[in-house]
Tab-separated table of C-alpha atoms in Angstrom:
chain	number	residue	atom	x	y	z
A	9	UNK	CA	28.139	-43.952	1.304
A	10	UNK	CA	28.567	-43.278	-2.322
A	11	UNK	CA	30.066	-40.334	-3.594
A	12	UNK	CA	28.283	-37.338	-5.098
A	13	UNK	CA	29.193	-36.967	-8.745
A	14	UNK	CA	30.892	-33.598	-9.711
A	15	UNK	CA	31.323	-31.685	-12.617
A	16	UNK	CA	33.736	-28.557	-12.953
A	17	UNK	CA	31.805	-26.045	-15.201
A	18	UNK	CA	34.149	-23.861	-17.349
A	19	UNK	CA	34.548	-20.329	-16.744
A	20	UNK	CA	33.005	-17.934	-19.458
A	21	UNK	CA	32.142	-14.635	-20.208
A	22	UNK	CA	28.437	-13.674	-20.326
A	23	UNK	CA	26.793	-10.799	-21.698
A	24	UNK	CA	25.259	-7.978	-19.487
A	25	UNK	CA	21.792	-7.391	-21.316
A	26	UNK	CA	20.898	-4.855	-18.975
A	27	UNK	CA	21.848	-2.355	-16.057
A	28	UNK	CA	18.875	-0.836	-13.920
A	29	UNK	CA	18.197	0.859	-10.862
A	30	UNK	CA	16.031	-2.032	-9.595
A	31	UNK	CA	15.769	-5.611	-10.493
A	32	UNK	CA	12.550	-7.481	-9.109
A	33	UNK	CA	12.964	-11.116	-9.691
A	34	UNK	CA	9.457	-13.084	-9.659
A	35	UNK	CA	6.368	-11.367	-11.092
A	36	UNK	CA	3.591	-12.771	-9.004
A	37	UNK	CA	1.415	-10.301	-7.272
A	38	UNK	CA	4.625	-9.069	-4.803
A	39	UNK	CA	6.535	-8.878	-8.176
A	40	UNK	CA	4.277	-6.673	-10.059
A	41	UNK	CA	3.713	-4.771	-6.779
A	42	UNK	CA	7.732	-4.005	-6.384
A	43	UNK	CA	8.075	-3.171	-10.147
A	44	UNK	CA	5.221	-0.830	-10.517
A	45	UNK	CA	6.179	0.539	-7.071
A	46	UNK	CA	9.611	1.307	-8.168
A	47	UNK	CA	8.962	2.404	-11.297
A	48	UNK	CA	6.603	4.980	-10.249
A	49	UNK	CA	8.865	6.507	-7.666
A	50	UNK	CA	11.384	7.276	-10.752
A	51	UNK	CA	13.755	4.251	-11.048
A	52	UNK	CA	14.454	2.299	-14.111
A	53	UNK	CA	13.380	-0.875	-13.338
A	54	UNK	CA	13.408	-4.620	-14.542
A	55	UNK	CA	11.219	-7.656	-13.959
A	56	UNK	CA	11.987	-11.129	-14.628
A	57	UNK	CA	9.594	-14.055	-14.169
A	58	UNK	CA	10.179	-17.646	-14.901
A	59	UNK	CA	6.397	-18.632	-16.394
A	60	UNK	CA	5.134	-17.257	-19.572
A	61	UNK	CA	2.896	-14.544	-17.788
A	62	UNK	CA	2.684	-11.999	-14.725
A	63	UNK	CA	0.351	-12.430	-11.993
A	64	UNK	CA	2.110	-15.638	-9.819
A	65	UNK	CA	-0.659	-17.523	-7.902
A	66	UNK	CA	-3.326	-15.254	-9.140
A	67	UNK	CA	-3.001	-16.363	-12.806
A	68	UNK	CA	-0.378	-19.546	-13.060
A	69	UNK	CA	-1.679	-20.881	-10.176
A	70	UNK	CA	-5.527	-20.231	-10.624
A	71	UNK	CA	-5.637	-19.023	-6.770
A	72	UNK	CA	-8.424	-16.960	-8.348
A	73	UNK	CA	-10.039	-16.100	-5.079
A	74	UNK	CA	-7.714	-12.987	-4.214
A	75	UNK	CA	-7.548	-12.767	-0.704
A	76	UNK	CA	-5.972	-10.334	1.697
A	77	UNK	CA	-7.808	-7.330	0.426
A	78	UNK	CA	-10.709	-6.961	3.069
A	79	UNK	CA	-10.495	-7.349	6.753
A	80	UNK	CA	-12.898	-10.490	7.976
A	81	UNK	CA	-14.126	-8.459	11.201
A	82	UNK	CA	-16.875	-6.120	11.038
A	83	UNK	CA	-16.974	-3.450	9.531
A	84	UNK	CA	-15.011	-5.248	6.598
A	85	UNK	CA	-12.696	-2.669	5.834
A	86	UNK	CA	-10.487	-2.375	2.350
A	87	UNK	CA	-6.501	-2.695	3.774
A	88	UNK	CA	-4.887	-3.023	0.982
A	89	UNK	CA	-4.836	-0.171	-1.955
A	90	UNK	CA	-1.702	1.164	-4.028
A	91	UNK	CA	-0.662	-0.777	-6.906
A	92	UNK	CA	-3.039	-3.779	-5.936
A	93	UNK	CA	-5.832	-1.648	-5.898
A	94	UNK	CA	-4.823	0.211	-9.240
A	95	UNK	CA	-4.683	-3.765	-10.635
A	96	UNK	CA	-8.127	-4.853	-9.103
A	97	UNK	CA	-9.767	-1.812	-10.513
A	98	UNK	CA	-8.466	-1.772	-14.009
A	99	UNK	CA	-9.502	-5.646	-14.111
A	100	UNK	CA	-13.071	-4.944	-12.565
A	101	UNK	CA	-13.629	-2.424	-15.548
A	102	UNK	CA	-13.426	-5.644	-18.148
A	103	UNK	CA	-15.637	-7.781	-15.579
A	104	UNK	CA	-12.558	-9.712	-14.654
A	105	UNK	CA	-12.616	-9.220	-10.644
A	106	UNK	CA	-15.046	-8.476	-8.025
A	107	UNK	CA	-14.317	-5.374	-6.228
A	108	UNK	CA	-16.354	-5.210	-3.025
A	109	UNK	CA	-16.425	-6.093	0.793
A	110	UNK	CA	-16.381	-9.913	0.707
A	111	UNK	CA	-13.694	-12.000	2.181
A	112	UNK	CA	-12.067	-12.953	-0.669
A	113	UNK	CA	-12.668	-11.729	-4.172
A	114	UNK	CA	-13.103	-14.037	-7.094
A	115	UNK	CA	-11.144	-13.162	-10.584
A	116	UNK	CA	-10.907	-14.151	-14.123
A	117	UNK	CA	-7.086	-15.156	-14.207
A	118	UNK	CA	-7.104	-14.382	-18.113
A	119	UNK	CA	-7.869	-10.901	-17.395
A	120	UNK	CA	-5.810	-10.729	-14.522
A	121	UNK	CA	-2.931	-11.628	-16.679
A	122	UNK	CA	-3.802	-8.975	-19.369
A	123	UNK	CA	-4.411	-6.453	-16.907
A	124	UNK	CA	-0.429	-6.919	-15.197
A	125	UNK	CA	0.816	-6.696	-18.806
A	126	UNK	CA	-0.963	-3.340	-19.486
A	127	UNK	CA	0.275	-2.073	-15.932
A	128	UNK	CA	3.714	-2.906	-16.475
A	129	UNK	CA	3.884	-1.350	-19.905
A	130	UNK	CA	2.151	1.696	-18.552
A	131	UNK	CA	4.885	2.436	-16.162
A	132	UNK	CA	7.490	1.269	-18.574
A	133	UNK	CA	9.098	-1.537	-16.618
A	134	UNK	CA	11.376	-3.789	-18.607
A	135	UNK	CA	10.182	-7.174	-18.580
A	136	UNK	CA	11.335	-10.695	-19.434
A	137	UNK	CA	8.918	-13.759	-19.264
A	138	UNK	CA	10.187	-17.448	-19.603
A	139	UNK	CA	13.402	-16.492	-17.730
A	140	UNK	CA	14.987	-17.969	-14.673
A	141	UNK	CA	17.267	-16.470	-11.858
A	142	UNK	CA	20.134	-18.954	-12.088
A	143	UNK	CA	22.490	-17.200	-9.950
A	144	UNK	CA	22.965	-13.987	-7.749
A	145	UNK	CA	25.794	-11.597	-8.150
A	146	UNK	CA	27.251	-10.680	-5.072
A	147	UNK	CA	30.408	-8.773	-3.990
A	148	UNK	CA	31.803	-7.647	-0.827
A	149	UNK	CA	28.579	-8.425	0.918
A	150	UNK	CA	26.342	-6.648	-1.531
A	151	UNK	CA	23.996	-7.851	-4.123
A	152	UNK	CA	25.274	-6.525	-7.685
A	153	UNK	CA	22.843	-8.330	-9.828
A	154	UNK	CA	21.931	-11.581	-10.912
A	155	UNK	CA	22.529	-14.364	-13.846
A	156	UNK	CA	19.299	-15.333	-15.592
A	157	UNK	CA	18.826	-18.363	-18.322
A	158	UNK	CA	16.314	-18.344	-20.719
A	159	UNK	CA	16.254	-18.947	-24.977
A	160	UNK	CA	18.849	-16.756	-25.278
A	161	UNK	CA	21.220	-18.351	-23.218
A	162	UNK	CA	22.747	-17.442	-20.029
A	163	UNK	CA	22.848	-13.318	-19.199
A	164	UNK	CA	23.486	-11.148	-16.579
A	165	UNK	CA	21.488	-8.354	-15.356
A	166	UNK	CA	22.952	-5.788	-13.186
A	167	UNK	CA	21.365	-3.304	-10.511
A	168	UNK	CA	21.653	-1.327	-7.904
A	169	UNK	CA	19.272	-2.754	-5.813
A	170	UNK	CA	17.741	-6.484	-6.174
A	171	UNK	CA	14.117	-7.562	-4.782
A	172	UNK	CA	13.659	-10.816	-4.158
A	173	UNK	CA	9.967	-11.795	-4.909
A	174	UNK	CA	10.269	-15.317	-5.859
A	175	UNK	CA	8.192	-16.730	-3.056
A	176	UNK	CA	10.716	-19.469	-2.325
A	177	UNK	CA	13.237	-16.848	-1.490
A	178	UNK	CA	15.651	-18.262	-4.195
A	179	UNK	CA	17.394	-14.793	-4.441
A	180	UNK	CA	17.789	-14.970	-0.528
A	181	UNK	CA	19.115	-18.479	-0.768
A	182	UNK	CA	21.488	-18.029	-3.722
A	183	UNK	CA	22.846	-14.807	-2.014
A	184	UNK	CA	23.705	-16.265	0.886
A	185	UNK	CA	21.400	-14.113	2.980
A	186	UNK	CA	20.058	-16.526	5.464
A	187	UNK	CA	16.831	-18.216	5.915
A	188	UNK	CA	14.617	-20.080	7.898
A	189	UNK	CA	12.789	-23.375	6.742
A	190	UNK	CA	10.109	-25.474	8.966
A	191	UNK	CA	10.869	-29.333	8.707
A	192	UNK	CA	7.241	-29.721	7.964
A	193	UNK	CA	5.756	-27.805	5.414
A	194	UNK	CA	2.405	-26.959	4.578
A	195	UNK	CA	0.469	-28.751	1.878
A	196	UNK	CA	0.685	-27.770	-1.767
A	197	UNK	CA	-2.684	-27.448	-3.658
A	198	UNK	CA	-3.595	-27.630	-7.462
A	199	UNK	CA	-6.523	-25.806	-8.009
A	200	UNK	CA	-8.513	-26.293	-10.954
A	201	UNK	CA	-12.056	-25.050	-13.123
A	202	UNK	CA	-15.186	-27.093	-13.266
A	203	UNK	CA	-17.400	-27.075	-16.349
A	204	UNK	CA	-21.346	-27.625	-16.413
A	205	UNK	CA	-21.885	-27.874	-12.601
A	206	UNK	CA	-25.595	-27.161	-11.597
A	207	UNK	CA	-25.939	-24.699	-8.726
A	208	UNK	CA	-28.027	-25.285	-5.482
A	209	UNK	CA	-29.410	-23.490	-2.763
A	210	UNK	CA	-31.010	-20.065	-2.748
A	211	UNK	CA	-28.152	-17.940	-2.705
A	212	UNK	CA	-26.986	-15.870	-5.926
A	213	UNK	CA	-22.993	-16.840	-6.455
A	214	UNK	CA	-22.568	-13.043	-7.090
A	215	UNK	CA	-24.044	-11.943	-3.904
A	216	UNK	CA	-21.649	-10.233	-1.673
A	217	UNK	CA	-20.408	-12.454	0.934
A	218	UNK	CA	-19.125	-10.981	4.473
A	219	UNK	CA	-18.442	-13.314	7.422
A	220	UNK	CA	-20.648	-12.701	10.471
A	221	UNK	CA	-17.510	-12.522	12.885
A	222	UNK	CA	-16.395	-9.744	14.950
A	223	UNK	CA	-15.574	-6.706	15.401
A	224	UNK	CA	-13.483	-8.288	18.288
A	225	UNK	CA	-10.658	-10.874	16.987
A	226	UNK	CA	-11.027	-14.338	17.946
A	227	UNK	CA	-10.752	-18.310	16.958
A	228	UNK	CA	-13.326	-18.884	14.047
A	229	UNK	CA	-14.678	-22.037	14.520
A	230	UNK	CA	-15.293	-24.855	11.765
A	231	UNK	CA	-18.865	-24.461	11.945
A	232	UNK	CA	-18.952	-20.828	10.769
A	233	UNK	CA	-15.742	-21.380	8.321
A	234	UNK	CA	-18.261	-24.270	6.730
A	235	UNK	CA	-21.015	-22.278	5.966
A	236	UNK	CA	-19.339	-19.015	5.218
A	237	UNK	CA	-15.849	-19.517	3.540
A	238	UNK	CA	-16.613	-21.048	0.120
A	239	UNK	CA	-16.769	-17.911	-1.527
A	240	UNK	CA	-19.714	-19.728	-4.101
A	241	UNK	CA	-22.236	-20.376	-1.535
A	242	UNK	CA	-24.480	-21.620	-4.281
A	243	UNK	CA	-22.422	-24.533	-4.939
A	244	UNK	CA	-23.331	-27.474	-2.115
A	245	UNK	CA	-21.438	-30.531	-1.290
A	246	UNK	CA	-21.443	-32.647	1.848
A	247	UNK	CA	-18.369	-32.371	3.603
A	248	UNK	CA	-18.653	-35.474	5.918
A	249	UNK	CA	-19.569	-37.789	2.982
A	250	UNK	CA	-16.451	-36.554	1.530
A	251	UNK	CA	-14.377	-37.230	4.863
A	252	UNK	CA	-15.982	-40.939	4.900
A	253	UNK	CA	-15.071	-41.599	1.184
A	254	UNK	CA	-11.370	-40.611	2.194
A	255	UNK	CA	-11.447	-42.829	5.313
A	256	UNK	CA	-12.305	-45.933	3.378
A	257	UNK	CA	-9.702	-45.154	0.680
A	258	UNK	CA	-12.219	-43.695	-2.079
A	259	UNK	CA	-10.707	-40.644	-2.058
A	260	UNK	CA	-7.305	-38.836	-1.494
A	261	UNK	CA	-6.556	-36.327	1.447
A	262	UNK	CA	-8.425	-32.983	0.521
A	263	UNK	CA	-9.071	-29.708	1.911
A	264	UNK	CA	-12.004	-27.498	2.369
A	265	UNK	CA	-13.427	-28.113	-0.482
A	266	UNK	CA	-13.405	-24.333	-1.079
A	267	UNK	CA	-15.496	-23.001	-4.370
A	268	UNK	CA	-15.242	-19.746	-6.291
A	269	UNK	CA	-15.478	-18.056	-9.556
A	270	UNK	CA	-17.261	-15.641	-11.521
A	271	UNK	CA	-19.146	-17.968	-13.729
A	272	UNK	CA	-22.645	-19.666	-12.422
A	273	UNK	CA	-21.769	-23.362	-14.048
A	274	UNK	CA	-18.061	-22.853	-13.950
A	275	UNK	CA	-16.878	-23.085	-10.194
A	276	UNK	CA	-13.153	-22.958	-9.324
A	277	UNK	CA	-12.303	-25.479	-6.624
A	278	UNK	CA	-9.412	-25.707	-4.047
A	279	UNK	CA	-9.359	-29.164	-2.407
A	280	UNK	CA	-6.191	-31.222	-3.603
A	281	UNK	CA	-3.544	-31.548	-0.597
A	282	UNK	CA	-0.105	-32.607	-1.476
A	283	UNK	CA	3.190	-32.695	1.049
A	284	UNK	CA	6.506	-32.263	0.028
A	285	UNK	CA	9.167	-29.451	-0.484
A	286	UNK	CA	8.825	-26.748	-3.084
A	287	UNK	CA	12.639	-26.078	-2.875
A	288	UNK	CA	13.325	-29.836	-3.734
A	289	UNK	CA	12.912	-30.483	-7.639
A	290	UNK	CA	12.139	-34.299	-6.917
A	291	UNK	CA	9.724	-33.454	-4.351
A	292	UNK	CA	7.901	-30.615	-6.468
A	293	UNK	CA	7.865	-32.793	-9.452
A	294	UNK	CA	6.081	-35.679	-7.357
A	295	UNK	CA	3.925	-33.235	-5.714
A	296	UNK	CA	2.655	-31.888	-9.376
A	297	UNK	CA	2.087	-35.305	-10.527
A	298	UNK	CA	0.154	-36.690	-7.483
A	299	UNK	CA	-2.005	-32.927	-7.703
A	300	UNK	CA	-3.203	-33.828	-10.944
A	301	UNK	CA	-3.886	-37.386	-10.431
A	302	UNK	CA	-5.866	-36.448	-7.116
A	303	UNK	CA	-7.730	-33.732	-8.798
A	304	UNK	CA	-9.238	-36.597	-11.321
A	305	UNK	CA	-9.765	-38.783	-8.699
A	306	UNK	CA	-11.858	-36.103	-6.644
A	307	UNK	CA	-14.021	-35.078	-9.791
A	308	UNK	CA	-14.977	-38.741	-10.599
A	309	UNK	CA	-15.986	-39.010	-7.101
A	310	UNK	CA	-18.335	-35.563	-7.267
A	311	UNK	CA	-19.730	-36.959	-10.241
A	312	UNK	CA	-21.038	-40.242	-9.081
A	313	UNK	CA	-21.910	-39.476	-5.607
A	314	UNK	CA	-22.637	-35.359	-5.486
A	315	UNK	CA	-25.700	-33.632	-6.445
A	316	UNK	CA	-25.609	-31.039	-9.462
A	317	UNK	CA	-22.181	-32.453	-10.310
A	318	UNK	CA	-23.447	-35.418	-12.484
A	319	UNK	CA	-22.068	-33.719	-15.838
A	320	UNK	CA	-18.964	-31.848	-14.540
A	321	UNK	CA	-15.538	-32.156	-16.086
A	322	UNK	CA	-12.416	-30.639	-15.473
A	323	UNK	CA	-11.906	-27.850	-17.748
A	324	UNK	CA	-8.123	-26.836	-16.828
A	325	UNK	CA	-5.920	-27.341	-13.698
A	326	UNK	CA	-3.203	-24.772	-12.682
A	327	UNK	CA	-0.337	-24.305	-14.463
A	328	UNK	CA	1.631	-24.517	-11.504
A	329	UNK	CA	0.867	-26.102	-8.178
A	330	UNK	CA	0.139	-23.648	-5.323
A	331	UNK	CA	3.048	-23.102	-2.968
A	332	UNK	CA	1.914	-22.335	0.812
A	333	UNK	CA	5.506	-22.370	2.745
A	334	UNK	CA	8.854	-22.435	1.954
A	335	UNK	CA	11.994	-20.328	3.015
A	336	UNK	CA	11.487	-17.305	5.126
A	337	UNK	CA	14.098	-14.750	5.214
A	338	UNK	CA	16.799	-14.201	8.292
A	339	UNK	CA	15.614	-10.688	8.564
A	340	UNK	CA	16.564	-7.642	10.687
A	341	UNK	CA	12.903	-8.044	12.208
A	342	UNK	CA	11.164	-11.206	12.555
A	343	UNK	CA	7.434	-10.503	12.684
A	344	UNK	CA	5.512	-13.267	14.874
A	345	UNK	CA	2.118	-14.848	16.010
A	346	UNK	CA	2.431	-12.775	19.109
A	347	UNK	CA	2.806	-9.411	17.060
A	348	UNK	CA	-0.227	-10.045	15.195
A	349	UNK	CA	-2.366	-11.331	17.961
A	350	UNK	CA	-1.368	-8.494	20.163
A	351	UNK	CA	-1.749	-5.907	17.147
A	352	UNK	CA	1.559	-4.363	17.978
A	353	UNK	CA	1.949	-1.218	16.351
A	354	UNK	CA	5.190	-0.473	14.282
A	355	UNK	CA	7.082	2.988	13.633
A	356	UNK	CA	8.095	1.520	10.329
A	357	UNK	CA	5.044	-0.123	9.300
A	358	UNK	CA	4.806	-0.145	5.535
A	359	UNK	CA	1.602	-2.301	5.103
A	360	UNK	CA	-1.425	-3.714	6.587
A	361	UNK	CA	-2.513	-7.388	6.259
A	362	UNK	CA	-5.821	-8.968	7.655
A	363	UNK	CA	-5.647	-12.554	6.500
A	364	UNK	CA	-6.298	-14.891	9.760
A	365	UNK	CA	-3.529	-17.032	11.119
A	366	UNK	CA	-4.179	-19.884	8.342
A	367	UNK	CA	-1.732	-22.638	8.745
A	368	UNK	CA	-3.195	-25.693	7.038
A	369	UNK	CA	-2.775	-28.807	8.794
A	370	UNK	CA	-0.287	-31.936	8.751
A	371	UNK	CA	-0.758	-34.941	6.773
A	372	UNK	CA	-3.844	-37.382	7.367
A	373	UNK	CA	-6.345	-34.603	8.190
A	374	UNK	CA	-8.972	-33.451	5.771
A	375	UNK	CA	-11.373	-30.921	5.580
A	376	UNK	CA	-11.654	-27.433	7.420
A	377	UNK	CA	-9.145	-26.252	10.066
A	378	UNK	CA	-9.515	-23.470	12.893
A	379	UNK	CA	-8.367	-20.026	12.023
A	380	UNK	CA	-7.436	-17.172	14.393
A	381	UNK	CA	-8.958	-13.734	12.665
A	382	UNK	CA	-6.828	-10.816	13.964
A	383	UNK	CA	-7.575	-7.031	13.586
A	384	UNK	CA	-5.640	-5.451	10.309
A	385	UNK	CA	-2.110	-5.560	11.554
A	386	UNK	CA	1.113	-3.362	10.531
A	387	UNK	CA	4.047	-4.880	8.926
A	388	UNK	CA	7.287	-3.559	9.587
A	389	UNK	CA	9.812	-2.241	6.926
A	390	UNK	CA	12.419	-4.217	8.681
A	391	UNK	CA	10.951	-7.539	7.779
A	392	UNK	CA	11.725	-6.852	4.384
A	393	UNK	CA	15.737	-6.467	5.118
A	394	UNK	CA	18.094	-9.360	5.439
A	395	UNK	CA	19.874	-9.372	8.557
A	396	UNK	CA	23.535	-9.814	7.032
A	397	UNK	CA	23.761	-8.480	3.100
A	398	UNK	CA	22.987	-5.292	1.684
A	399	UNK	CA	21.421	-4.044	-1.284
A	400	UNK	CA	18.883	-6.734	-1.495
A	401	UNK	CA	15.004	-6.586	-0.130
A	402	UNK	CA	12.390	-9.075	0.063
A	403	UNK	CA	8.707	-8.966	-0.772
A	404	UNK	CA	5.828	-11.331	-0.373
A	405	UNK	CA	5.907	-15.156	0.877
A	406	UNK	CA	9.543	-15.060	1.814
A	407	UNK	CA	9.561	-12.076	4.172
A	408	UNK	CA	11.086	-12.364	7.829
A	409	UNK	CA	8.292	-13.845	9.455
A	410	UNK	CA	7.758	-16.968	11.939
A	411	UNK	CA	5.878	-20.041	10.672
A	412	UNK	CA	2.424	-18.961	12.255
A	413	UNK	CA	2.769	-15.024	10.888
A	414	UNK	CA	3.370	-16.811	7.739
A	415	UNK	CA	0.184	-18.252	7.594
A	416	UNK	CA	-1.428	-14.729	7.424
A	417	UNK	CA	1.223	-12.963	5.407
A	418	UNK	CA	1.456	-15.514	2.583
A	419	UNK	CA	-1.709	-14.334	0.701
A	420	UNK	CA	-2.021	-12.702	-2.542
A	421	UNK	CA	-2.894	-8.958	-1.722
A	422	UNK	CA	-0.807	-9.068	1.313
A	423	UNK	CA	2.119	-10.217	-0.700
A	424	UNK	CA	1.304	-7.602	-3.316
A	425	UNK	CA	1.579	-5.015	-0.084
A	426	UNK	CA	4.913	-6.169	0.902
A	427	UNK	CA	6.241	-6.265	-2.647
A	428	UNK	CA	4.817	-2.775	-3.620
A	429	UNK	CA	6.848	-1.163	-0.331
A	430	UNK	CA	10.115	-3.145	-1.216
A	431	UNK	CA	10.012	-1.892	-4.478
A	432	UNK	CA	9.568	1.565	-3.303
A	433	UNK	CA	12.351	1.398	-0.932
A	434	UNK	CA	14.684	-0.090	-3.452
A	435	UNK	CA	13.709	2.845	-5.838
A	436	UNK	CA	14.766	5.316	-3.115
A	437	UNK	CA	17.804	3.375	-2.316
A	438	UNK	CA	19.221	3.144	-5.523
A	439	UNK	CA	18.580	7.051	-6.618
A	440	UNK	CA	20.077	8.219	-3.288
A	441	UNK	CA	23.201	6.083	-3.637
A	442	UNK	CA	22.396	4.260	-0.401
A	443	UNK	CA	21.445	0.605	0.986
A	444	UNK	CA	18.340	-0.167	1.962
A	445	UNK	CA	19.264	-0.571	5.416
A	446	UNK	CA	20.514	2.877	5.550
A	447	UNK	CA	17.455	4.474	4.304
A	448	UNK	CA	15.130	6.193	6.566
A	449	UNK	CA	11.798	4.386	6.921
A	450	UNK	CA	9.791	7.572	6.817
A	451	UNK	CA	10.941	8.217	3.297
A	452	UNK	CA	9.570	4.861	2.279
A	453	UNK	CA	6.275	5.425	4.028
A	454	UNK	CA	6.234	9.118	2.679
A	455	UNK	CA	6.445	7.538	-1.143
A	456	UNK	CA	4.177	4.701	-0.602
A	457	UNK	CA	1.286	6.529	0.966
A	458	UNK	CA	1.951	9.253	-2.021
A	459	UNK	CA	1.134	5.879	-4.319
A	460	UNK	CA	-2.040	5.073	-2.481
A	461	UNK	CA	-0.902	2.459	-0.220
A	462	UNK	CA	-2.389	1.480	3.531
A	463	UNK	CA	-0.007	1.325	6.346
A	464	UNK	CA	-2.166	2.069	9.346
C-alpha cells in the first residue's frame, strides 16, 4: 500500500479581519435567514459565502421553484414566513416570484439575488462573497471563529457564536462536532433553462397550482404526481417514451422531468440525475461534468422527439450542481421520520416543515417516485444544537435529522426557517454571554415570533 504524501505547513500569524457577535457561514436561504435574524435581534453579524452571490440553491443552483412555503394538503396553508416571507414579498414587487398557494413558487434567480443583497444591506449585515471557510477556531470545546480564504489571502474572523449554514456541514466537520452520512446518497441535479419552447395544452402556466390531495396525510402516488408536480403544466412531455429511451441507451438516467419558470417560452427543467458524494472533491467534480454532458444529451433528445421542443436550446445551466444529501449533524435531538409521520409536537418548536418525505431513489431508477405528504410538522430547537461542542448552531439541510426526515427538511423555505431560528438563537446567546445550549428556547421562540416566523 502506497503511503500518503504529506506536507507540513509552516506556522504563521494571520490577520483578524472582524470580531462579531455572530458569524454565519454559507449564504443560501439558511444563511440569509440566519444572518438577518441575528441582525434584527440586535447582534453584530457577518455572513461569508463561497460563491459570487447570495441565495445558494435558489440562485446559484437554479432551484427556482421555491419549495416548502405552502402545505400540499388542503387547505394549502402558508407555513413559512419571517425572513423568508420578507424576501419573497420584496421579490414579488419586482415581478421576481410567485406568492400564492401553489405547491412550489416559481422565481427569477436574478431578482432573488438582488433582493438578498438589499435585505442584507438593509439590516447592516457585514458580508464577504468569494470567501471559503478553510478551518474552524476551537478552544476548550468551544467554537471561537473561523479561518477563511479569499483573494486577500488567509484571514481569521472571531465570533461569539458561529452558525453553520453550509448545507454540507463543513463547519460541523472541521470543528469536530460529529455528524452522520449515509453510505448511499441521493442523486445530485444540474437544473437548466431552455429557450424557445412552444407551450402545449390549455392550462396557462401562470395559473395557481394546488394538488387535489388531503386534508389527511398519506402517500401521493405516481399518477397524481405526474399530473401535478410540474409547476409548468403547459409544457407537455411523454415520460414513458423518455423511460424507454433511457432503457435502450438513448438517454442518461433522469428524474421527473419537472418544469417551472416565470416566462412562457423559457421553461426551467429539473431532470439530470448523477451520483456521488458532494463532500468529496473528485466525486463532486465528476458529477458536475457528467451532469452538464447529460443536460445536453437530454435536450438534444427533446429537440428530436418531443413536440414543442424542436427549436429549443439550453440558455444556461446552474453555476453549481444541486446537492440533496451529505452530512447531517449529530445533535442534541435527532428528528426522525416517525416524528413527522406521527406529527409529534415539540415544546421547543422553532419552525414548521411541510414538504413531503422526498428521498430520491438509488441508481438505475428513472422518472417519478412516490412521496409521503405529511401534515405541517414542528422542528425542535434541539435539532440545531451539536451534541458535543459549544458556541455552534446549525441551520438548513445539515441539521440533526435521520435520512428520511432529511428528505423533507432539505428544501429551501424550510432551510431558511431553521436558519432564521439559528441566527436568532445565536444573537440572543451572544448578547447574554451564554451558550446556545444554555439558552431558554422560550426566549428564542419569543424573538422569532416577533420577527413574524411561524412555529405552530
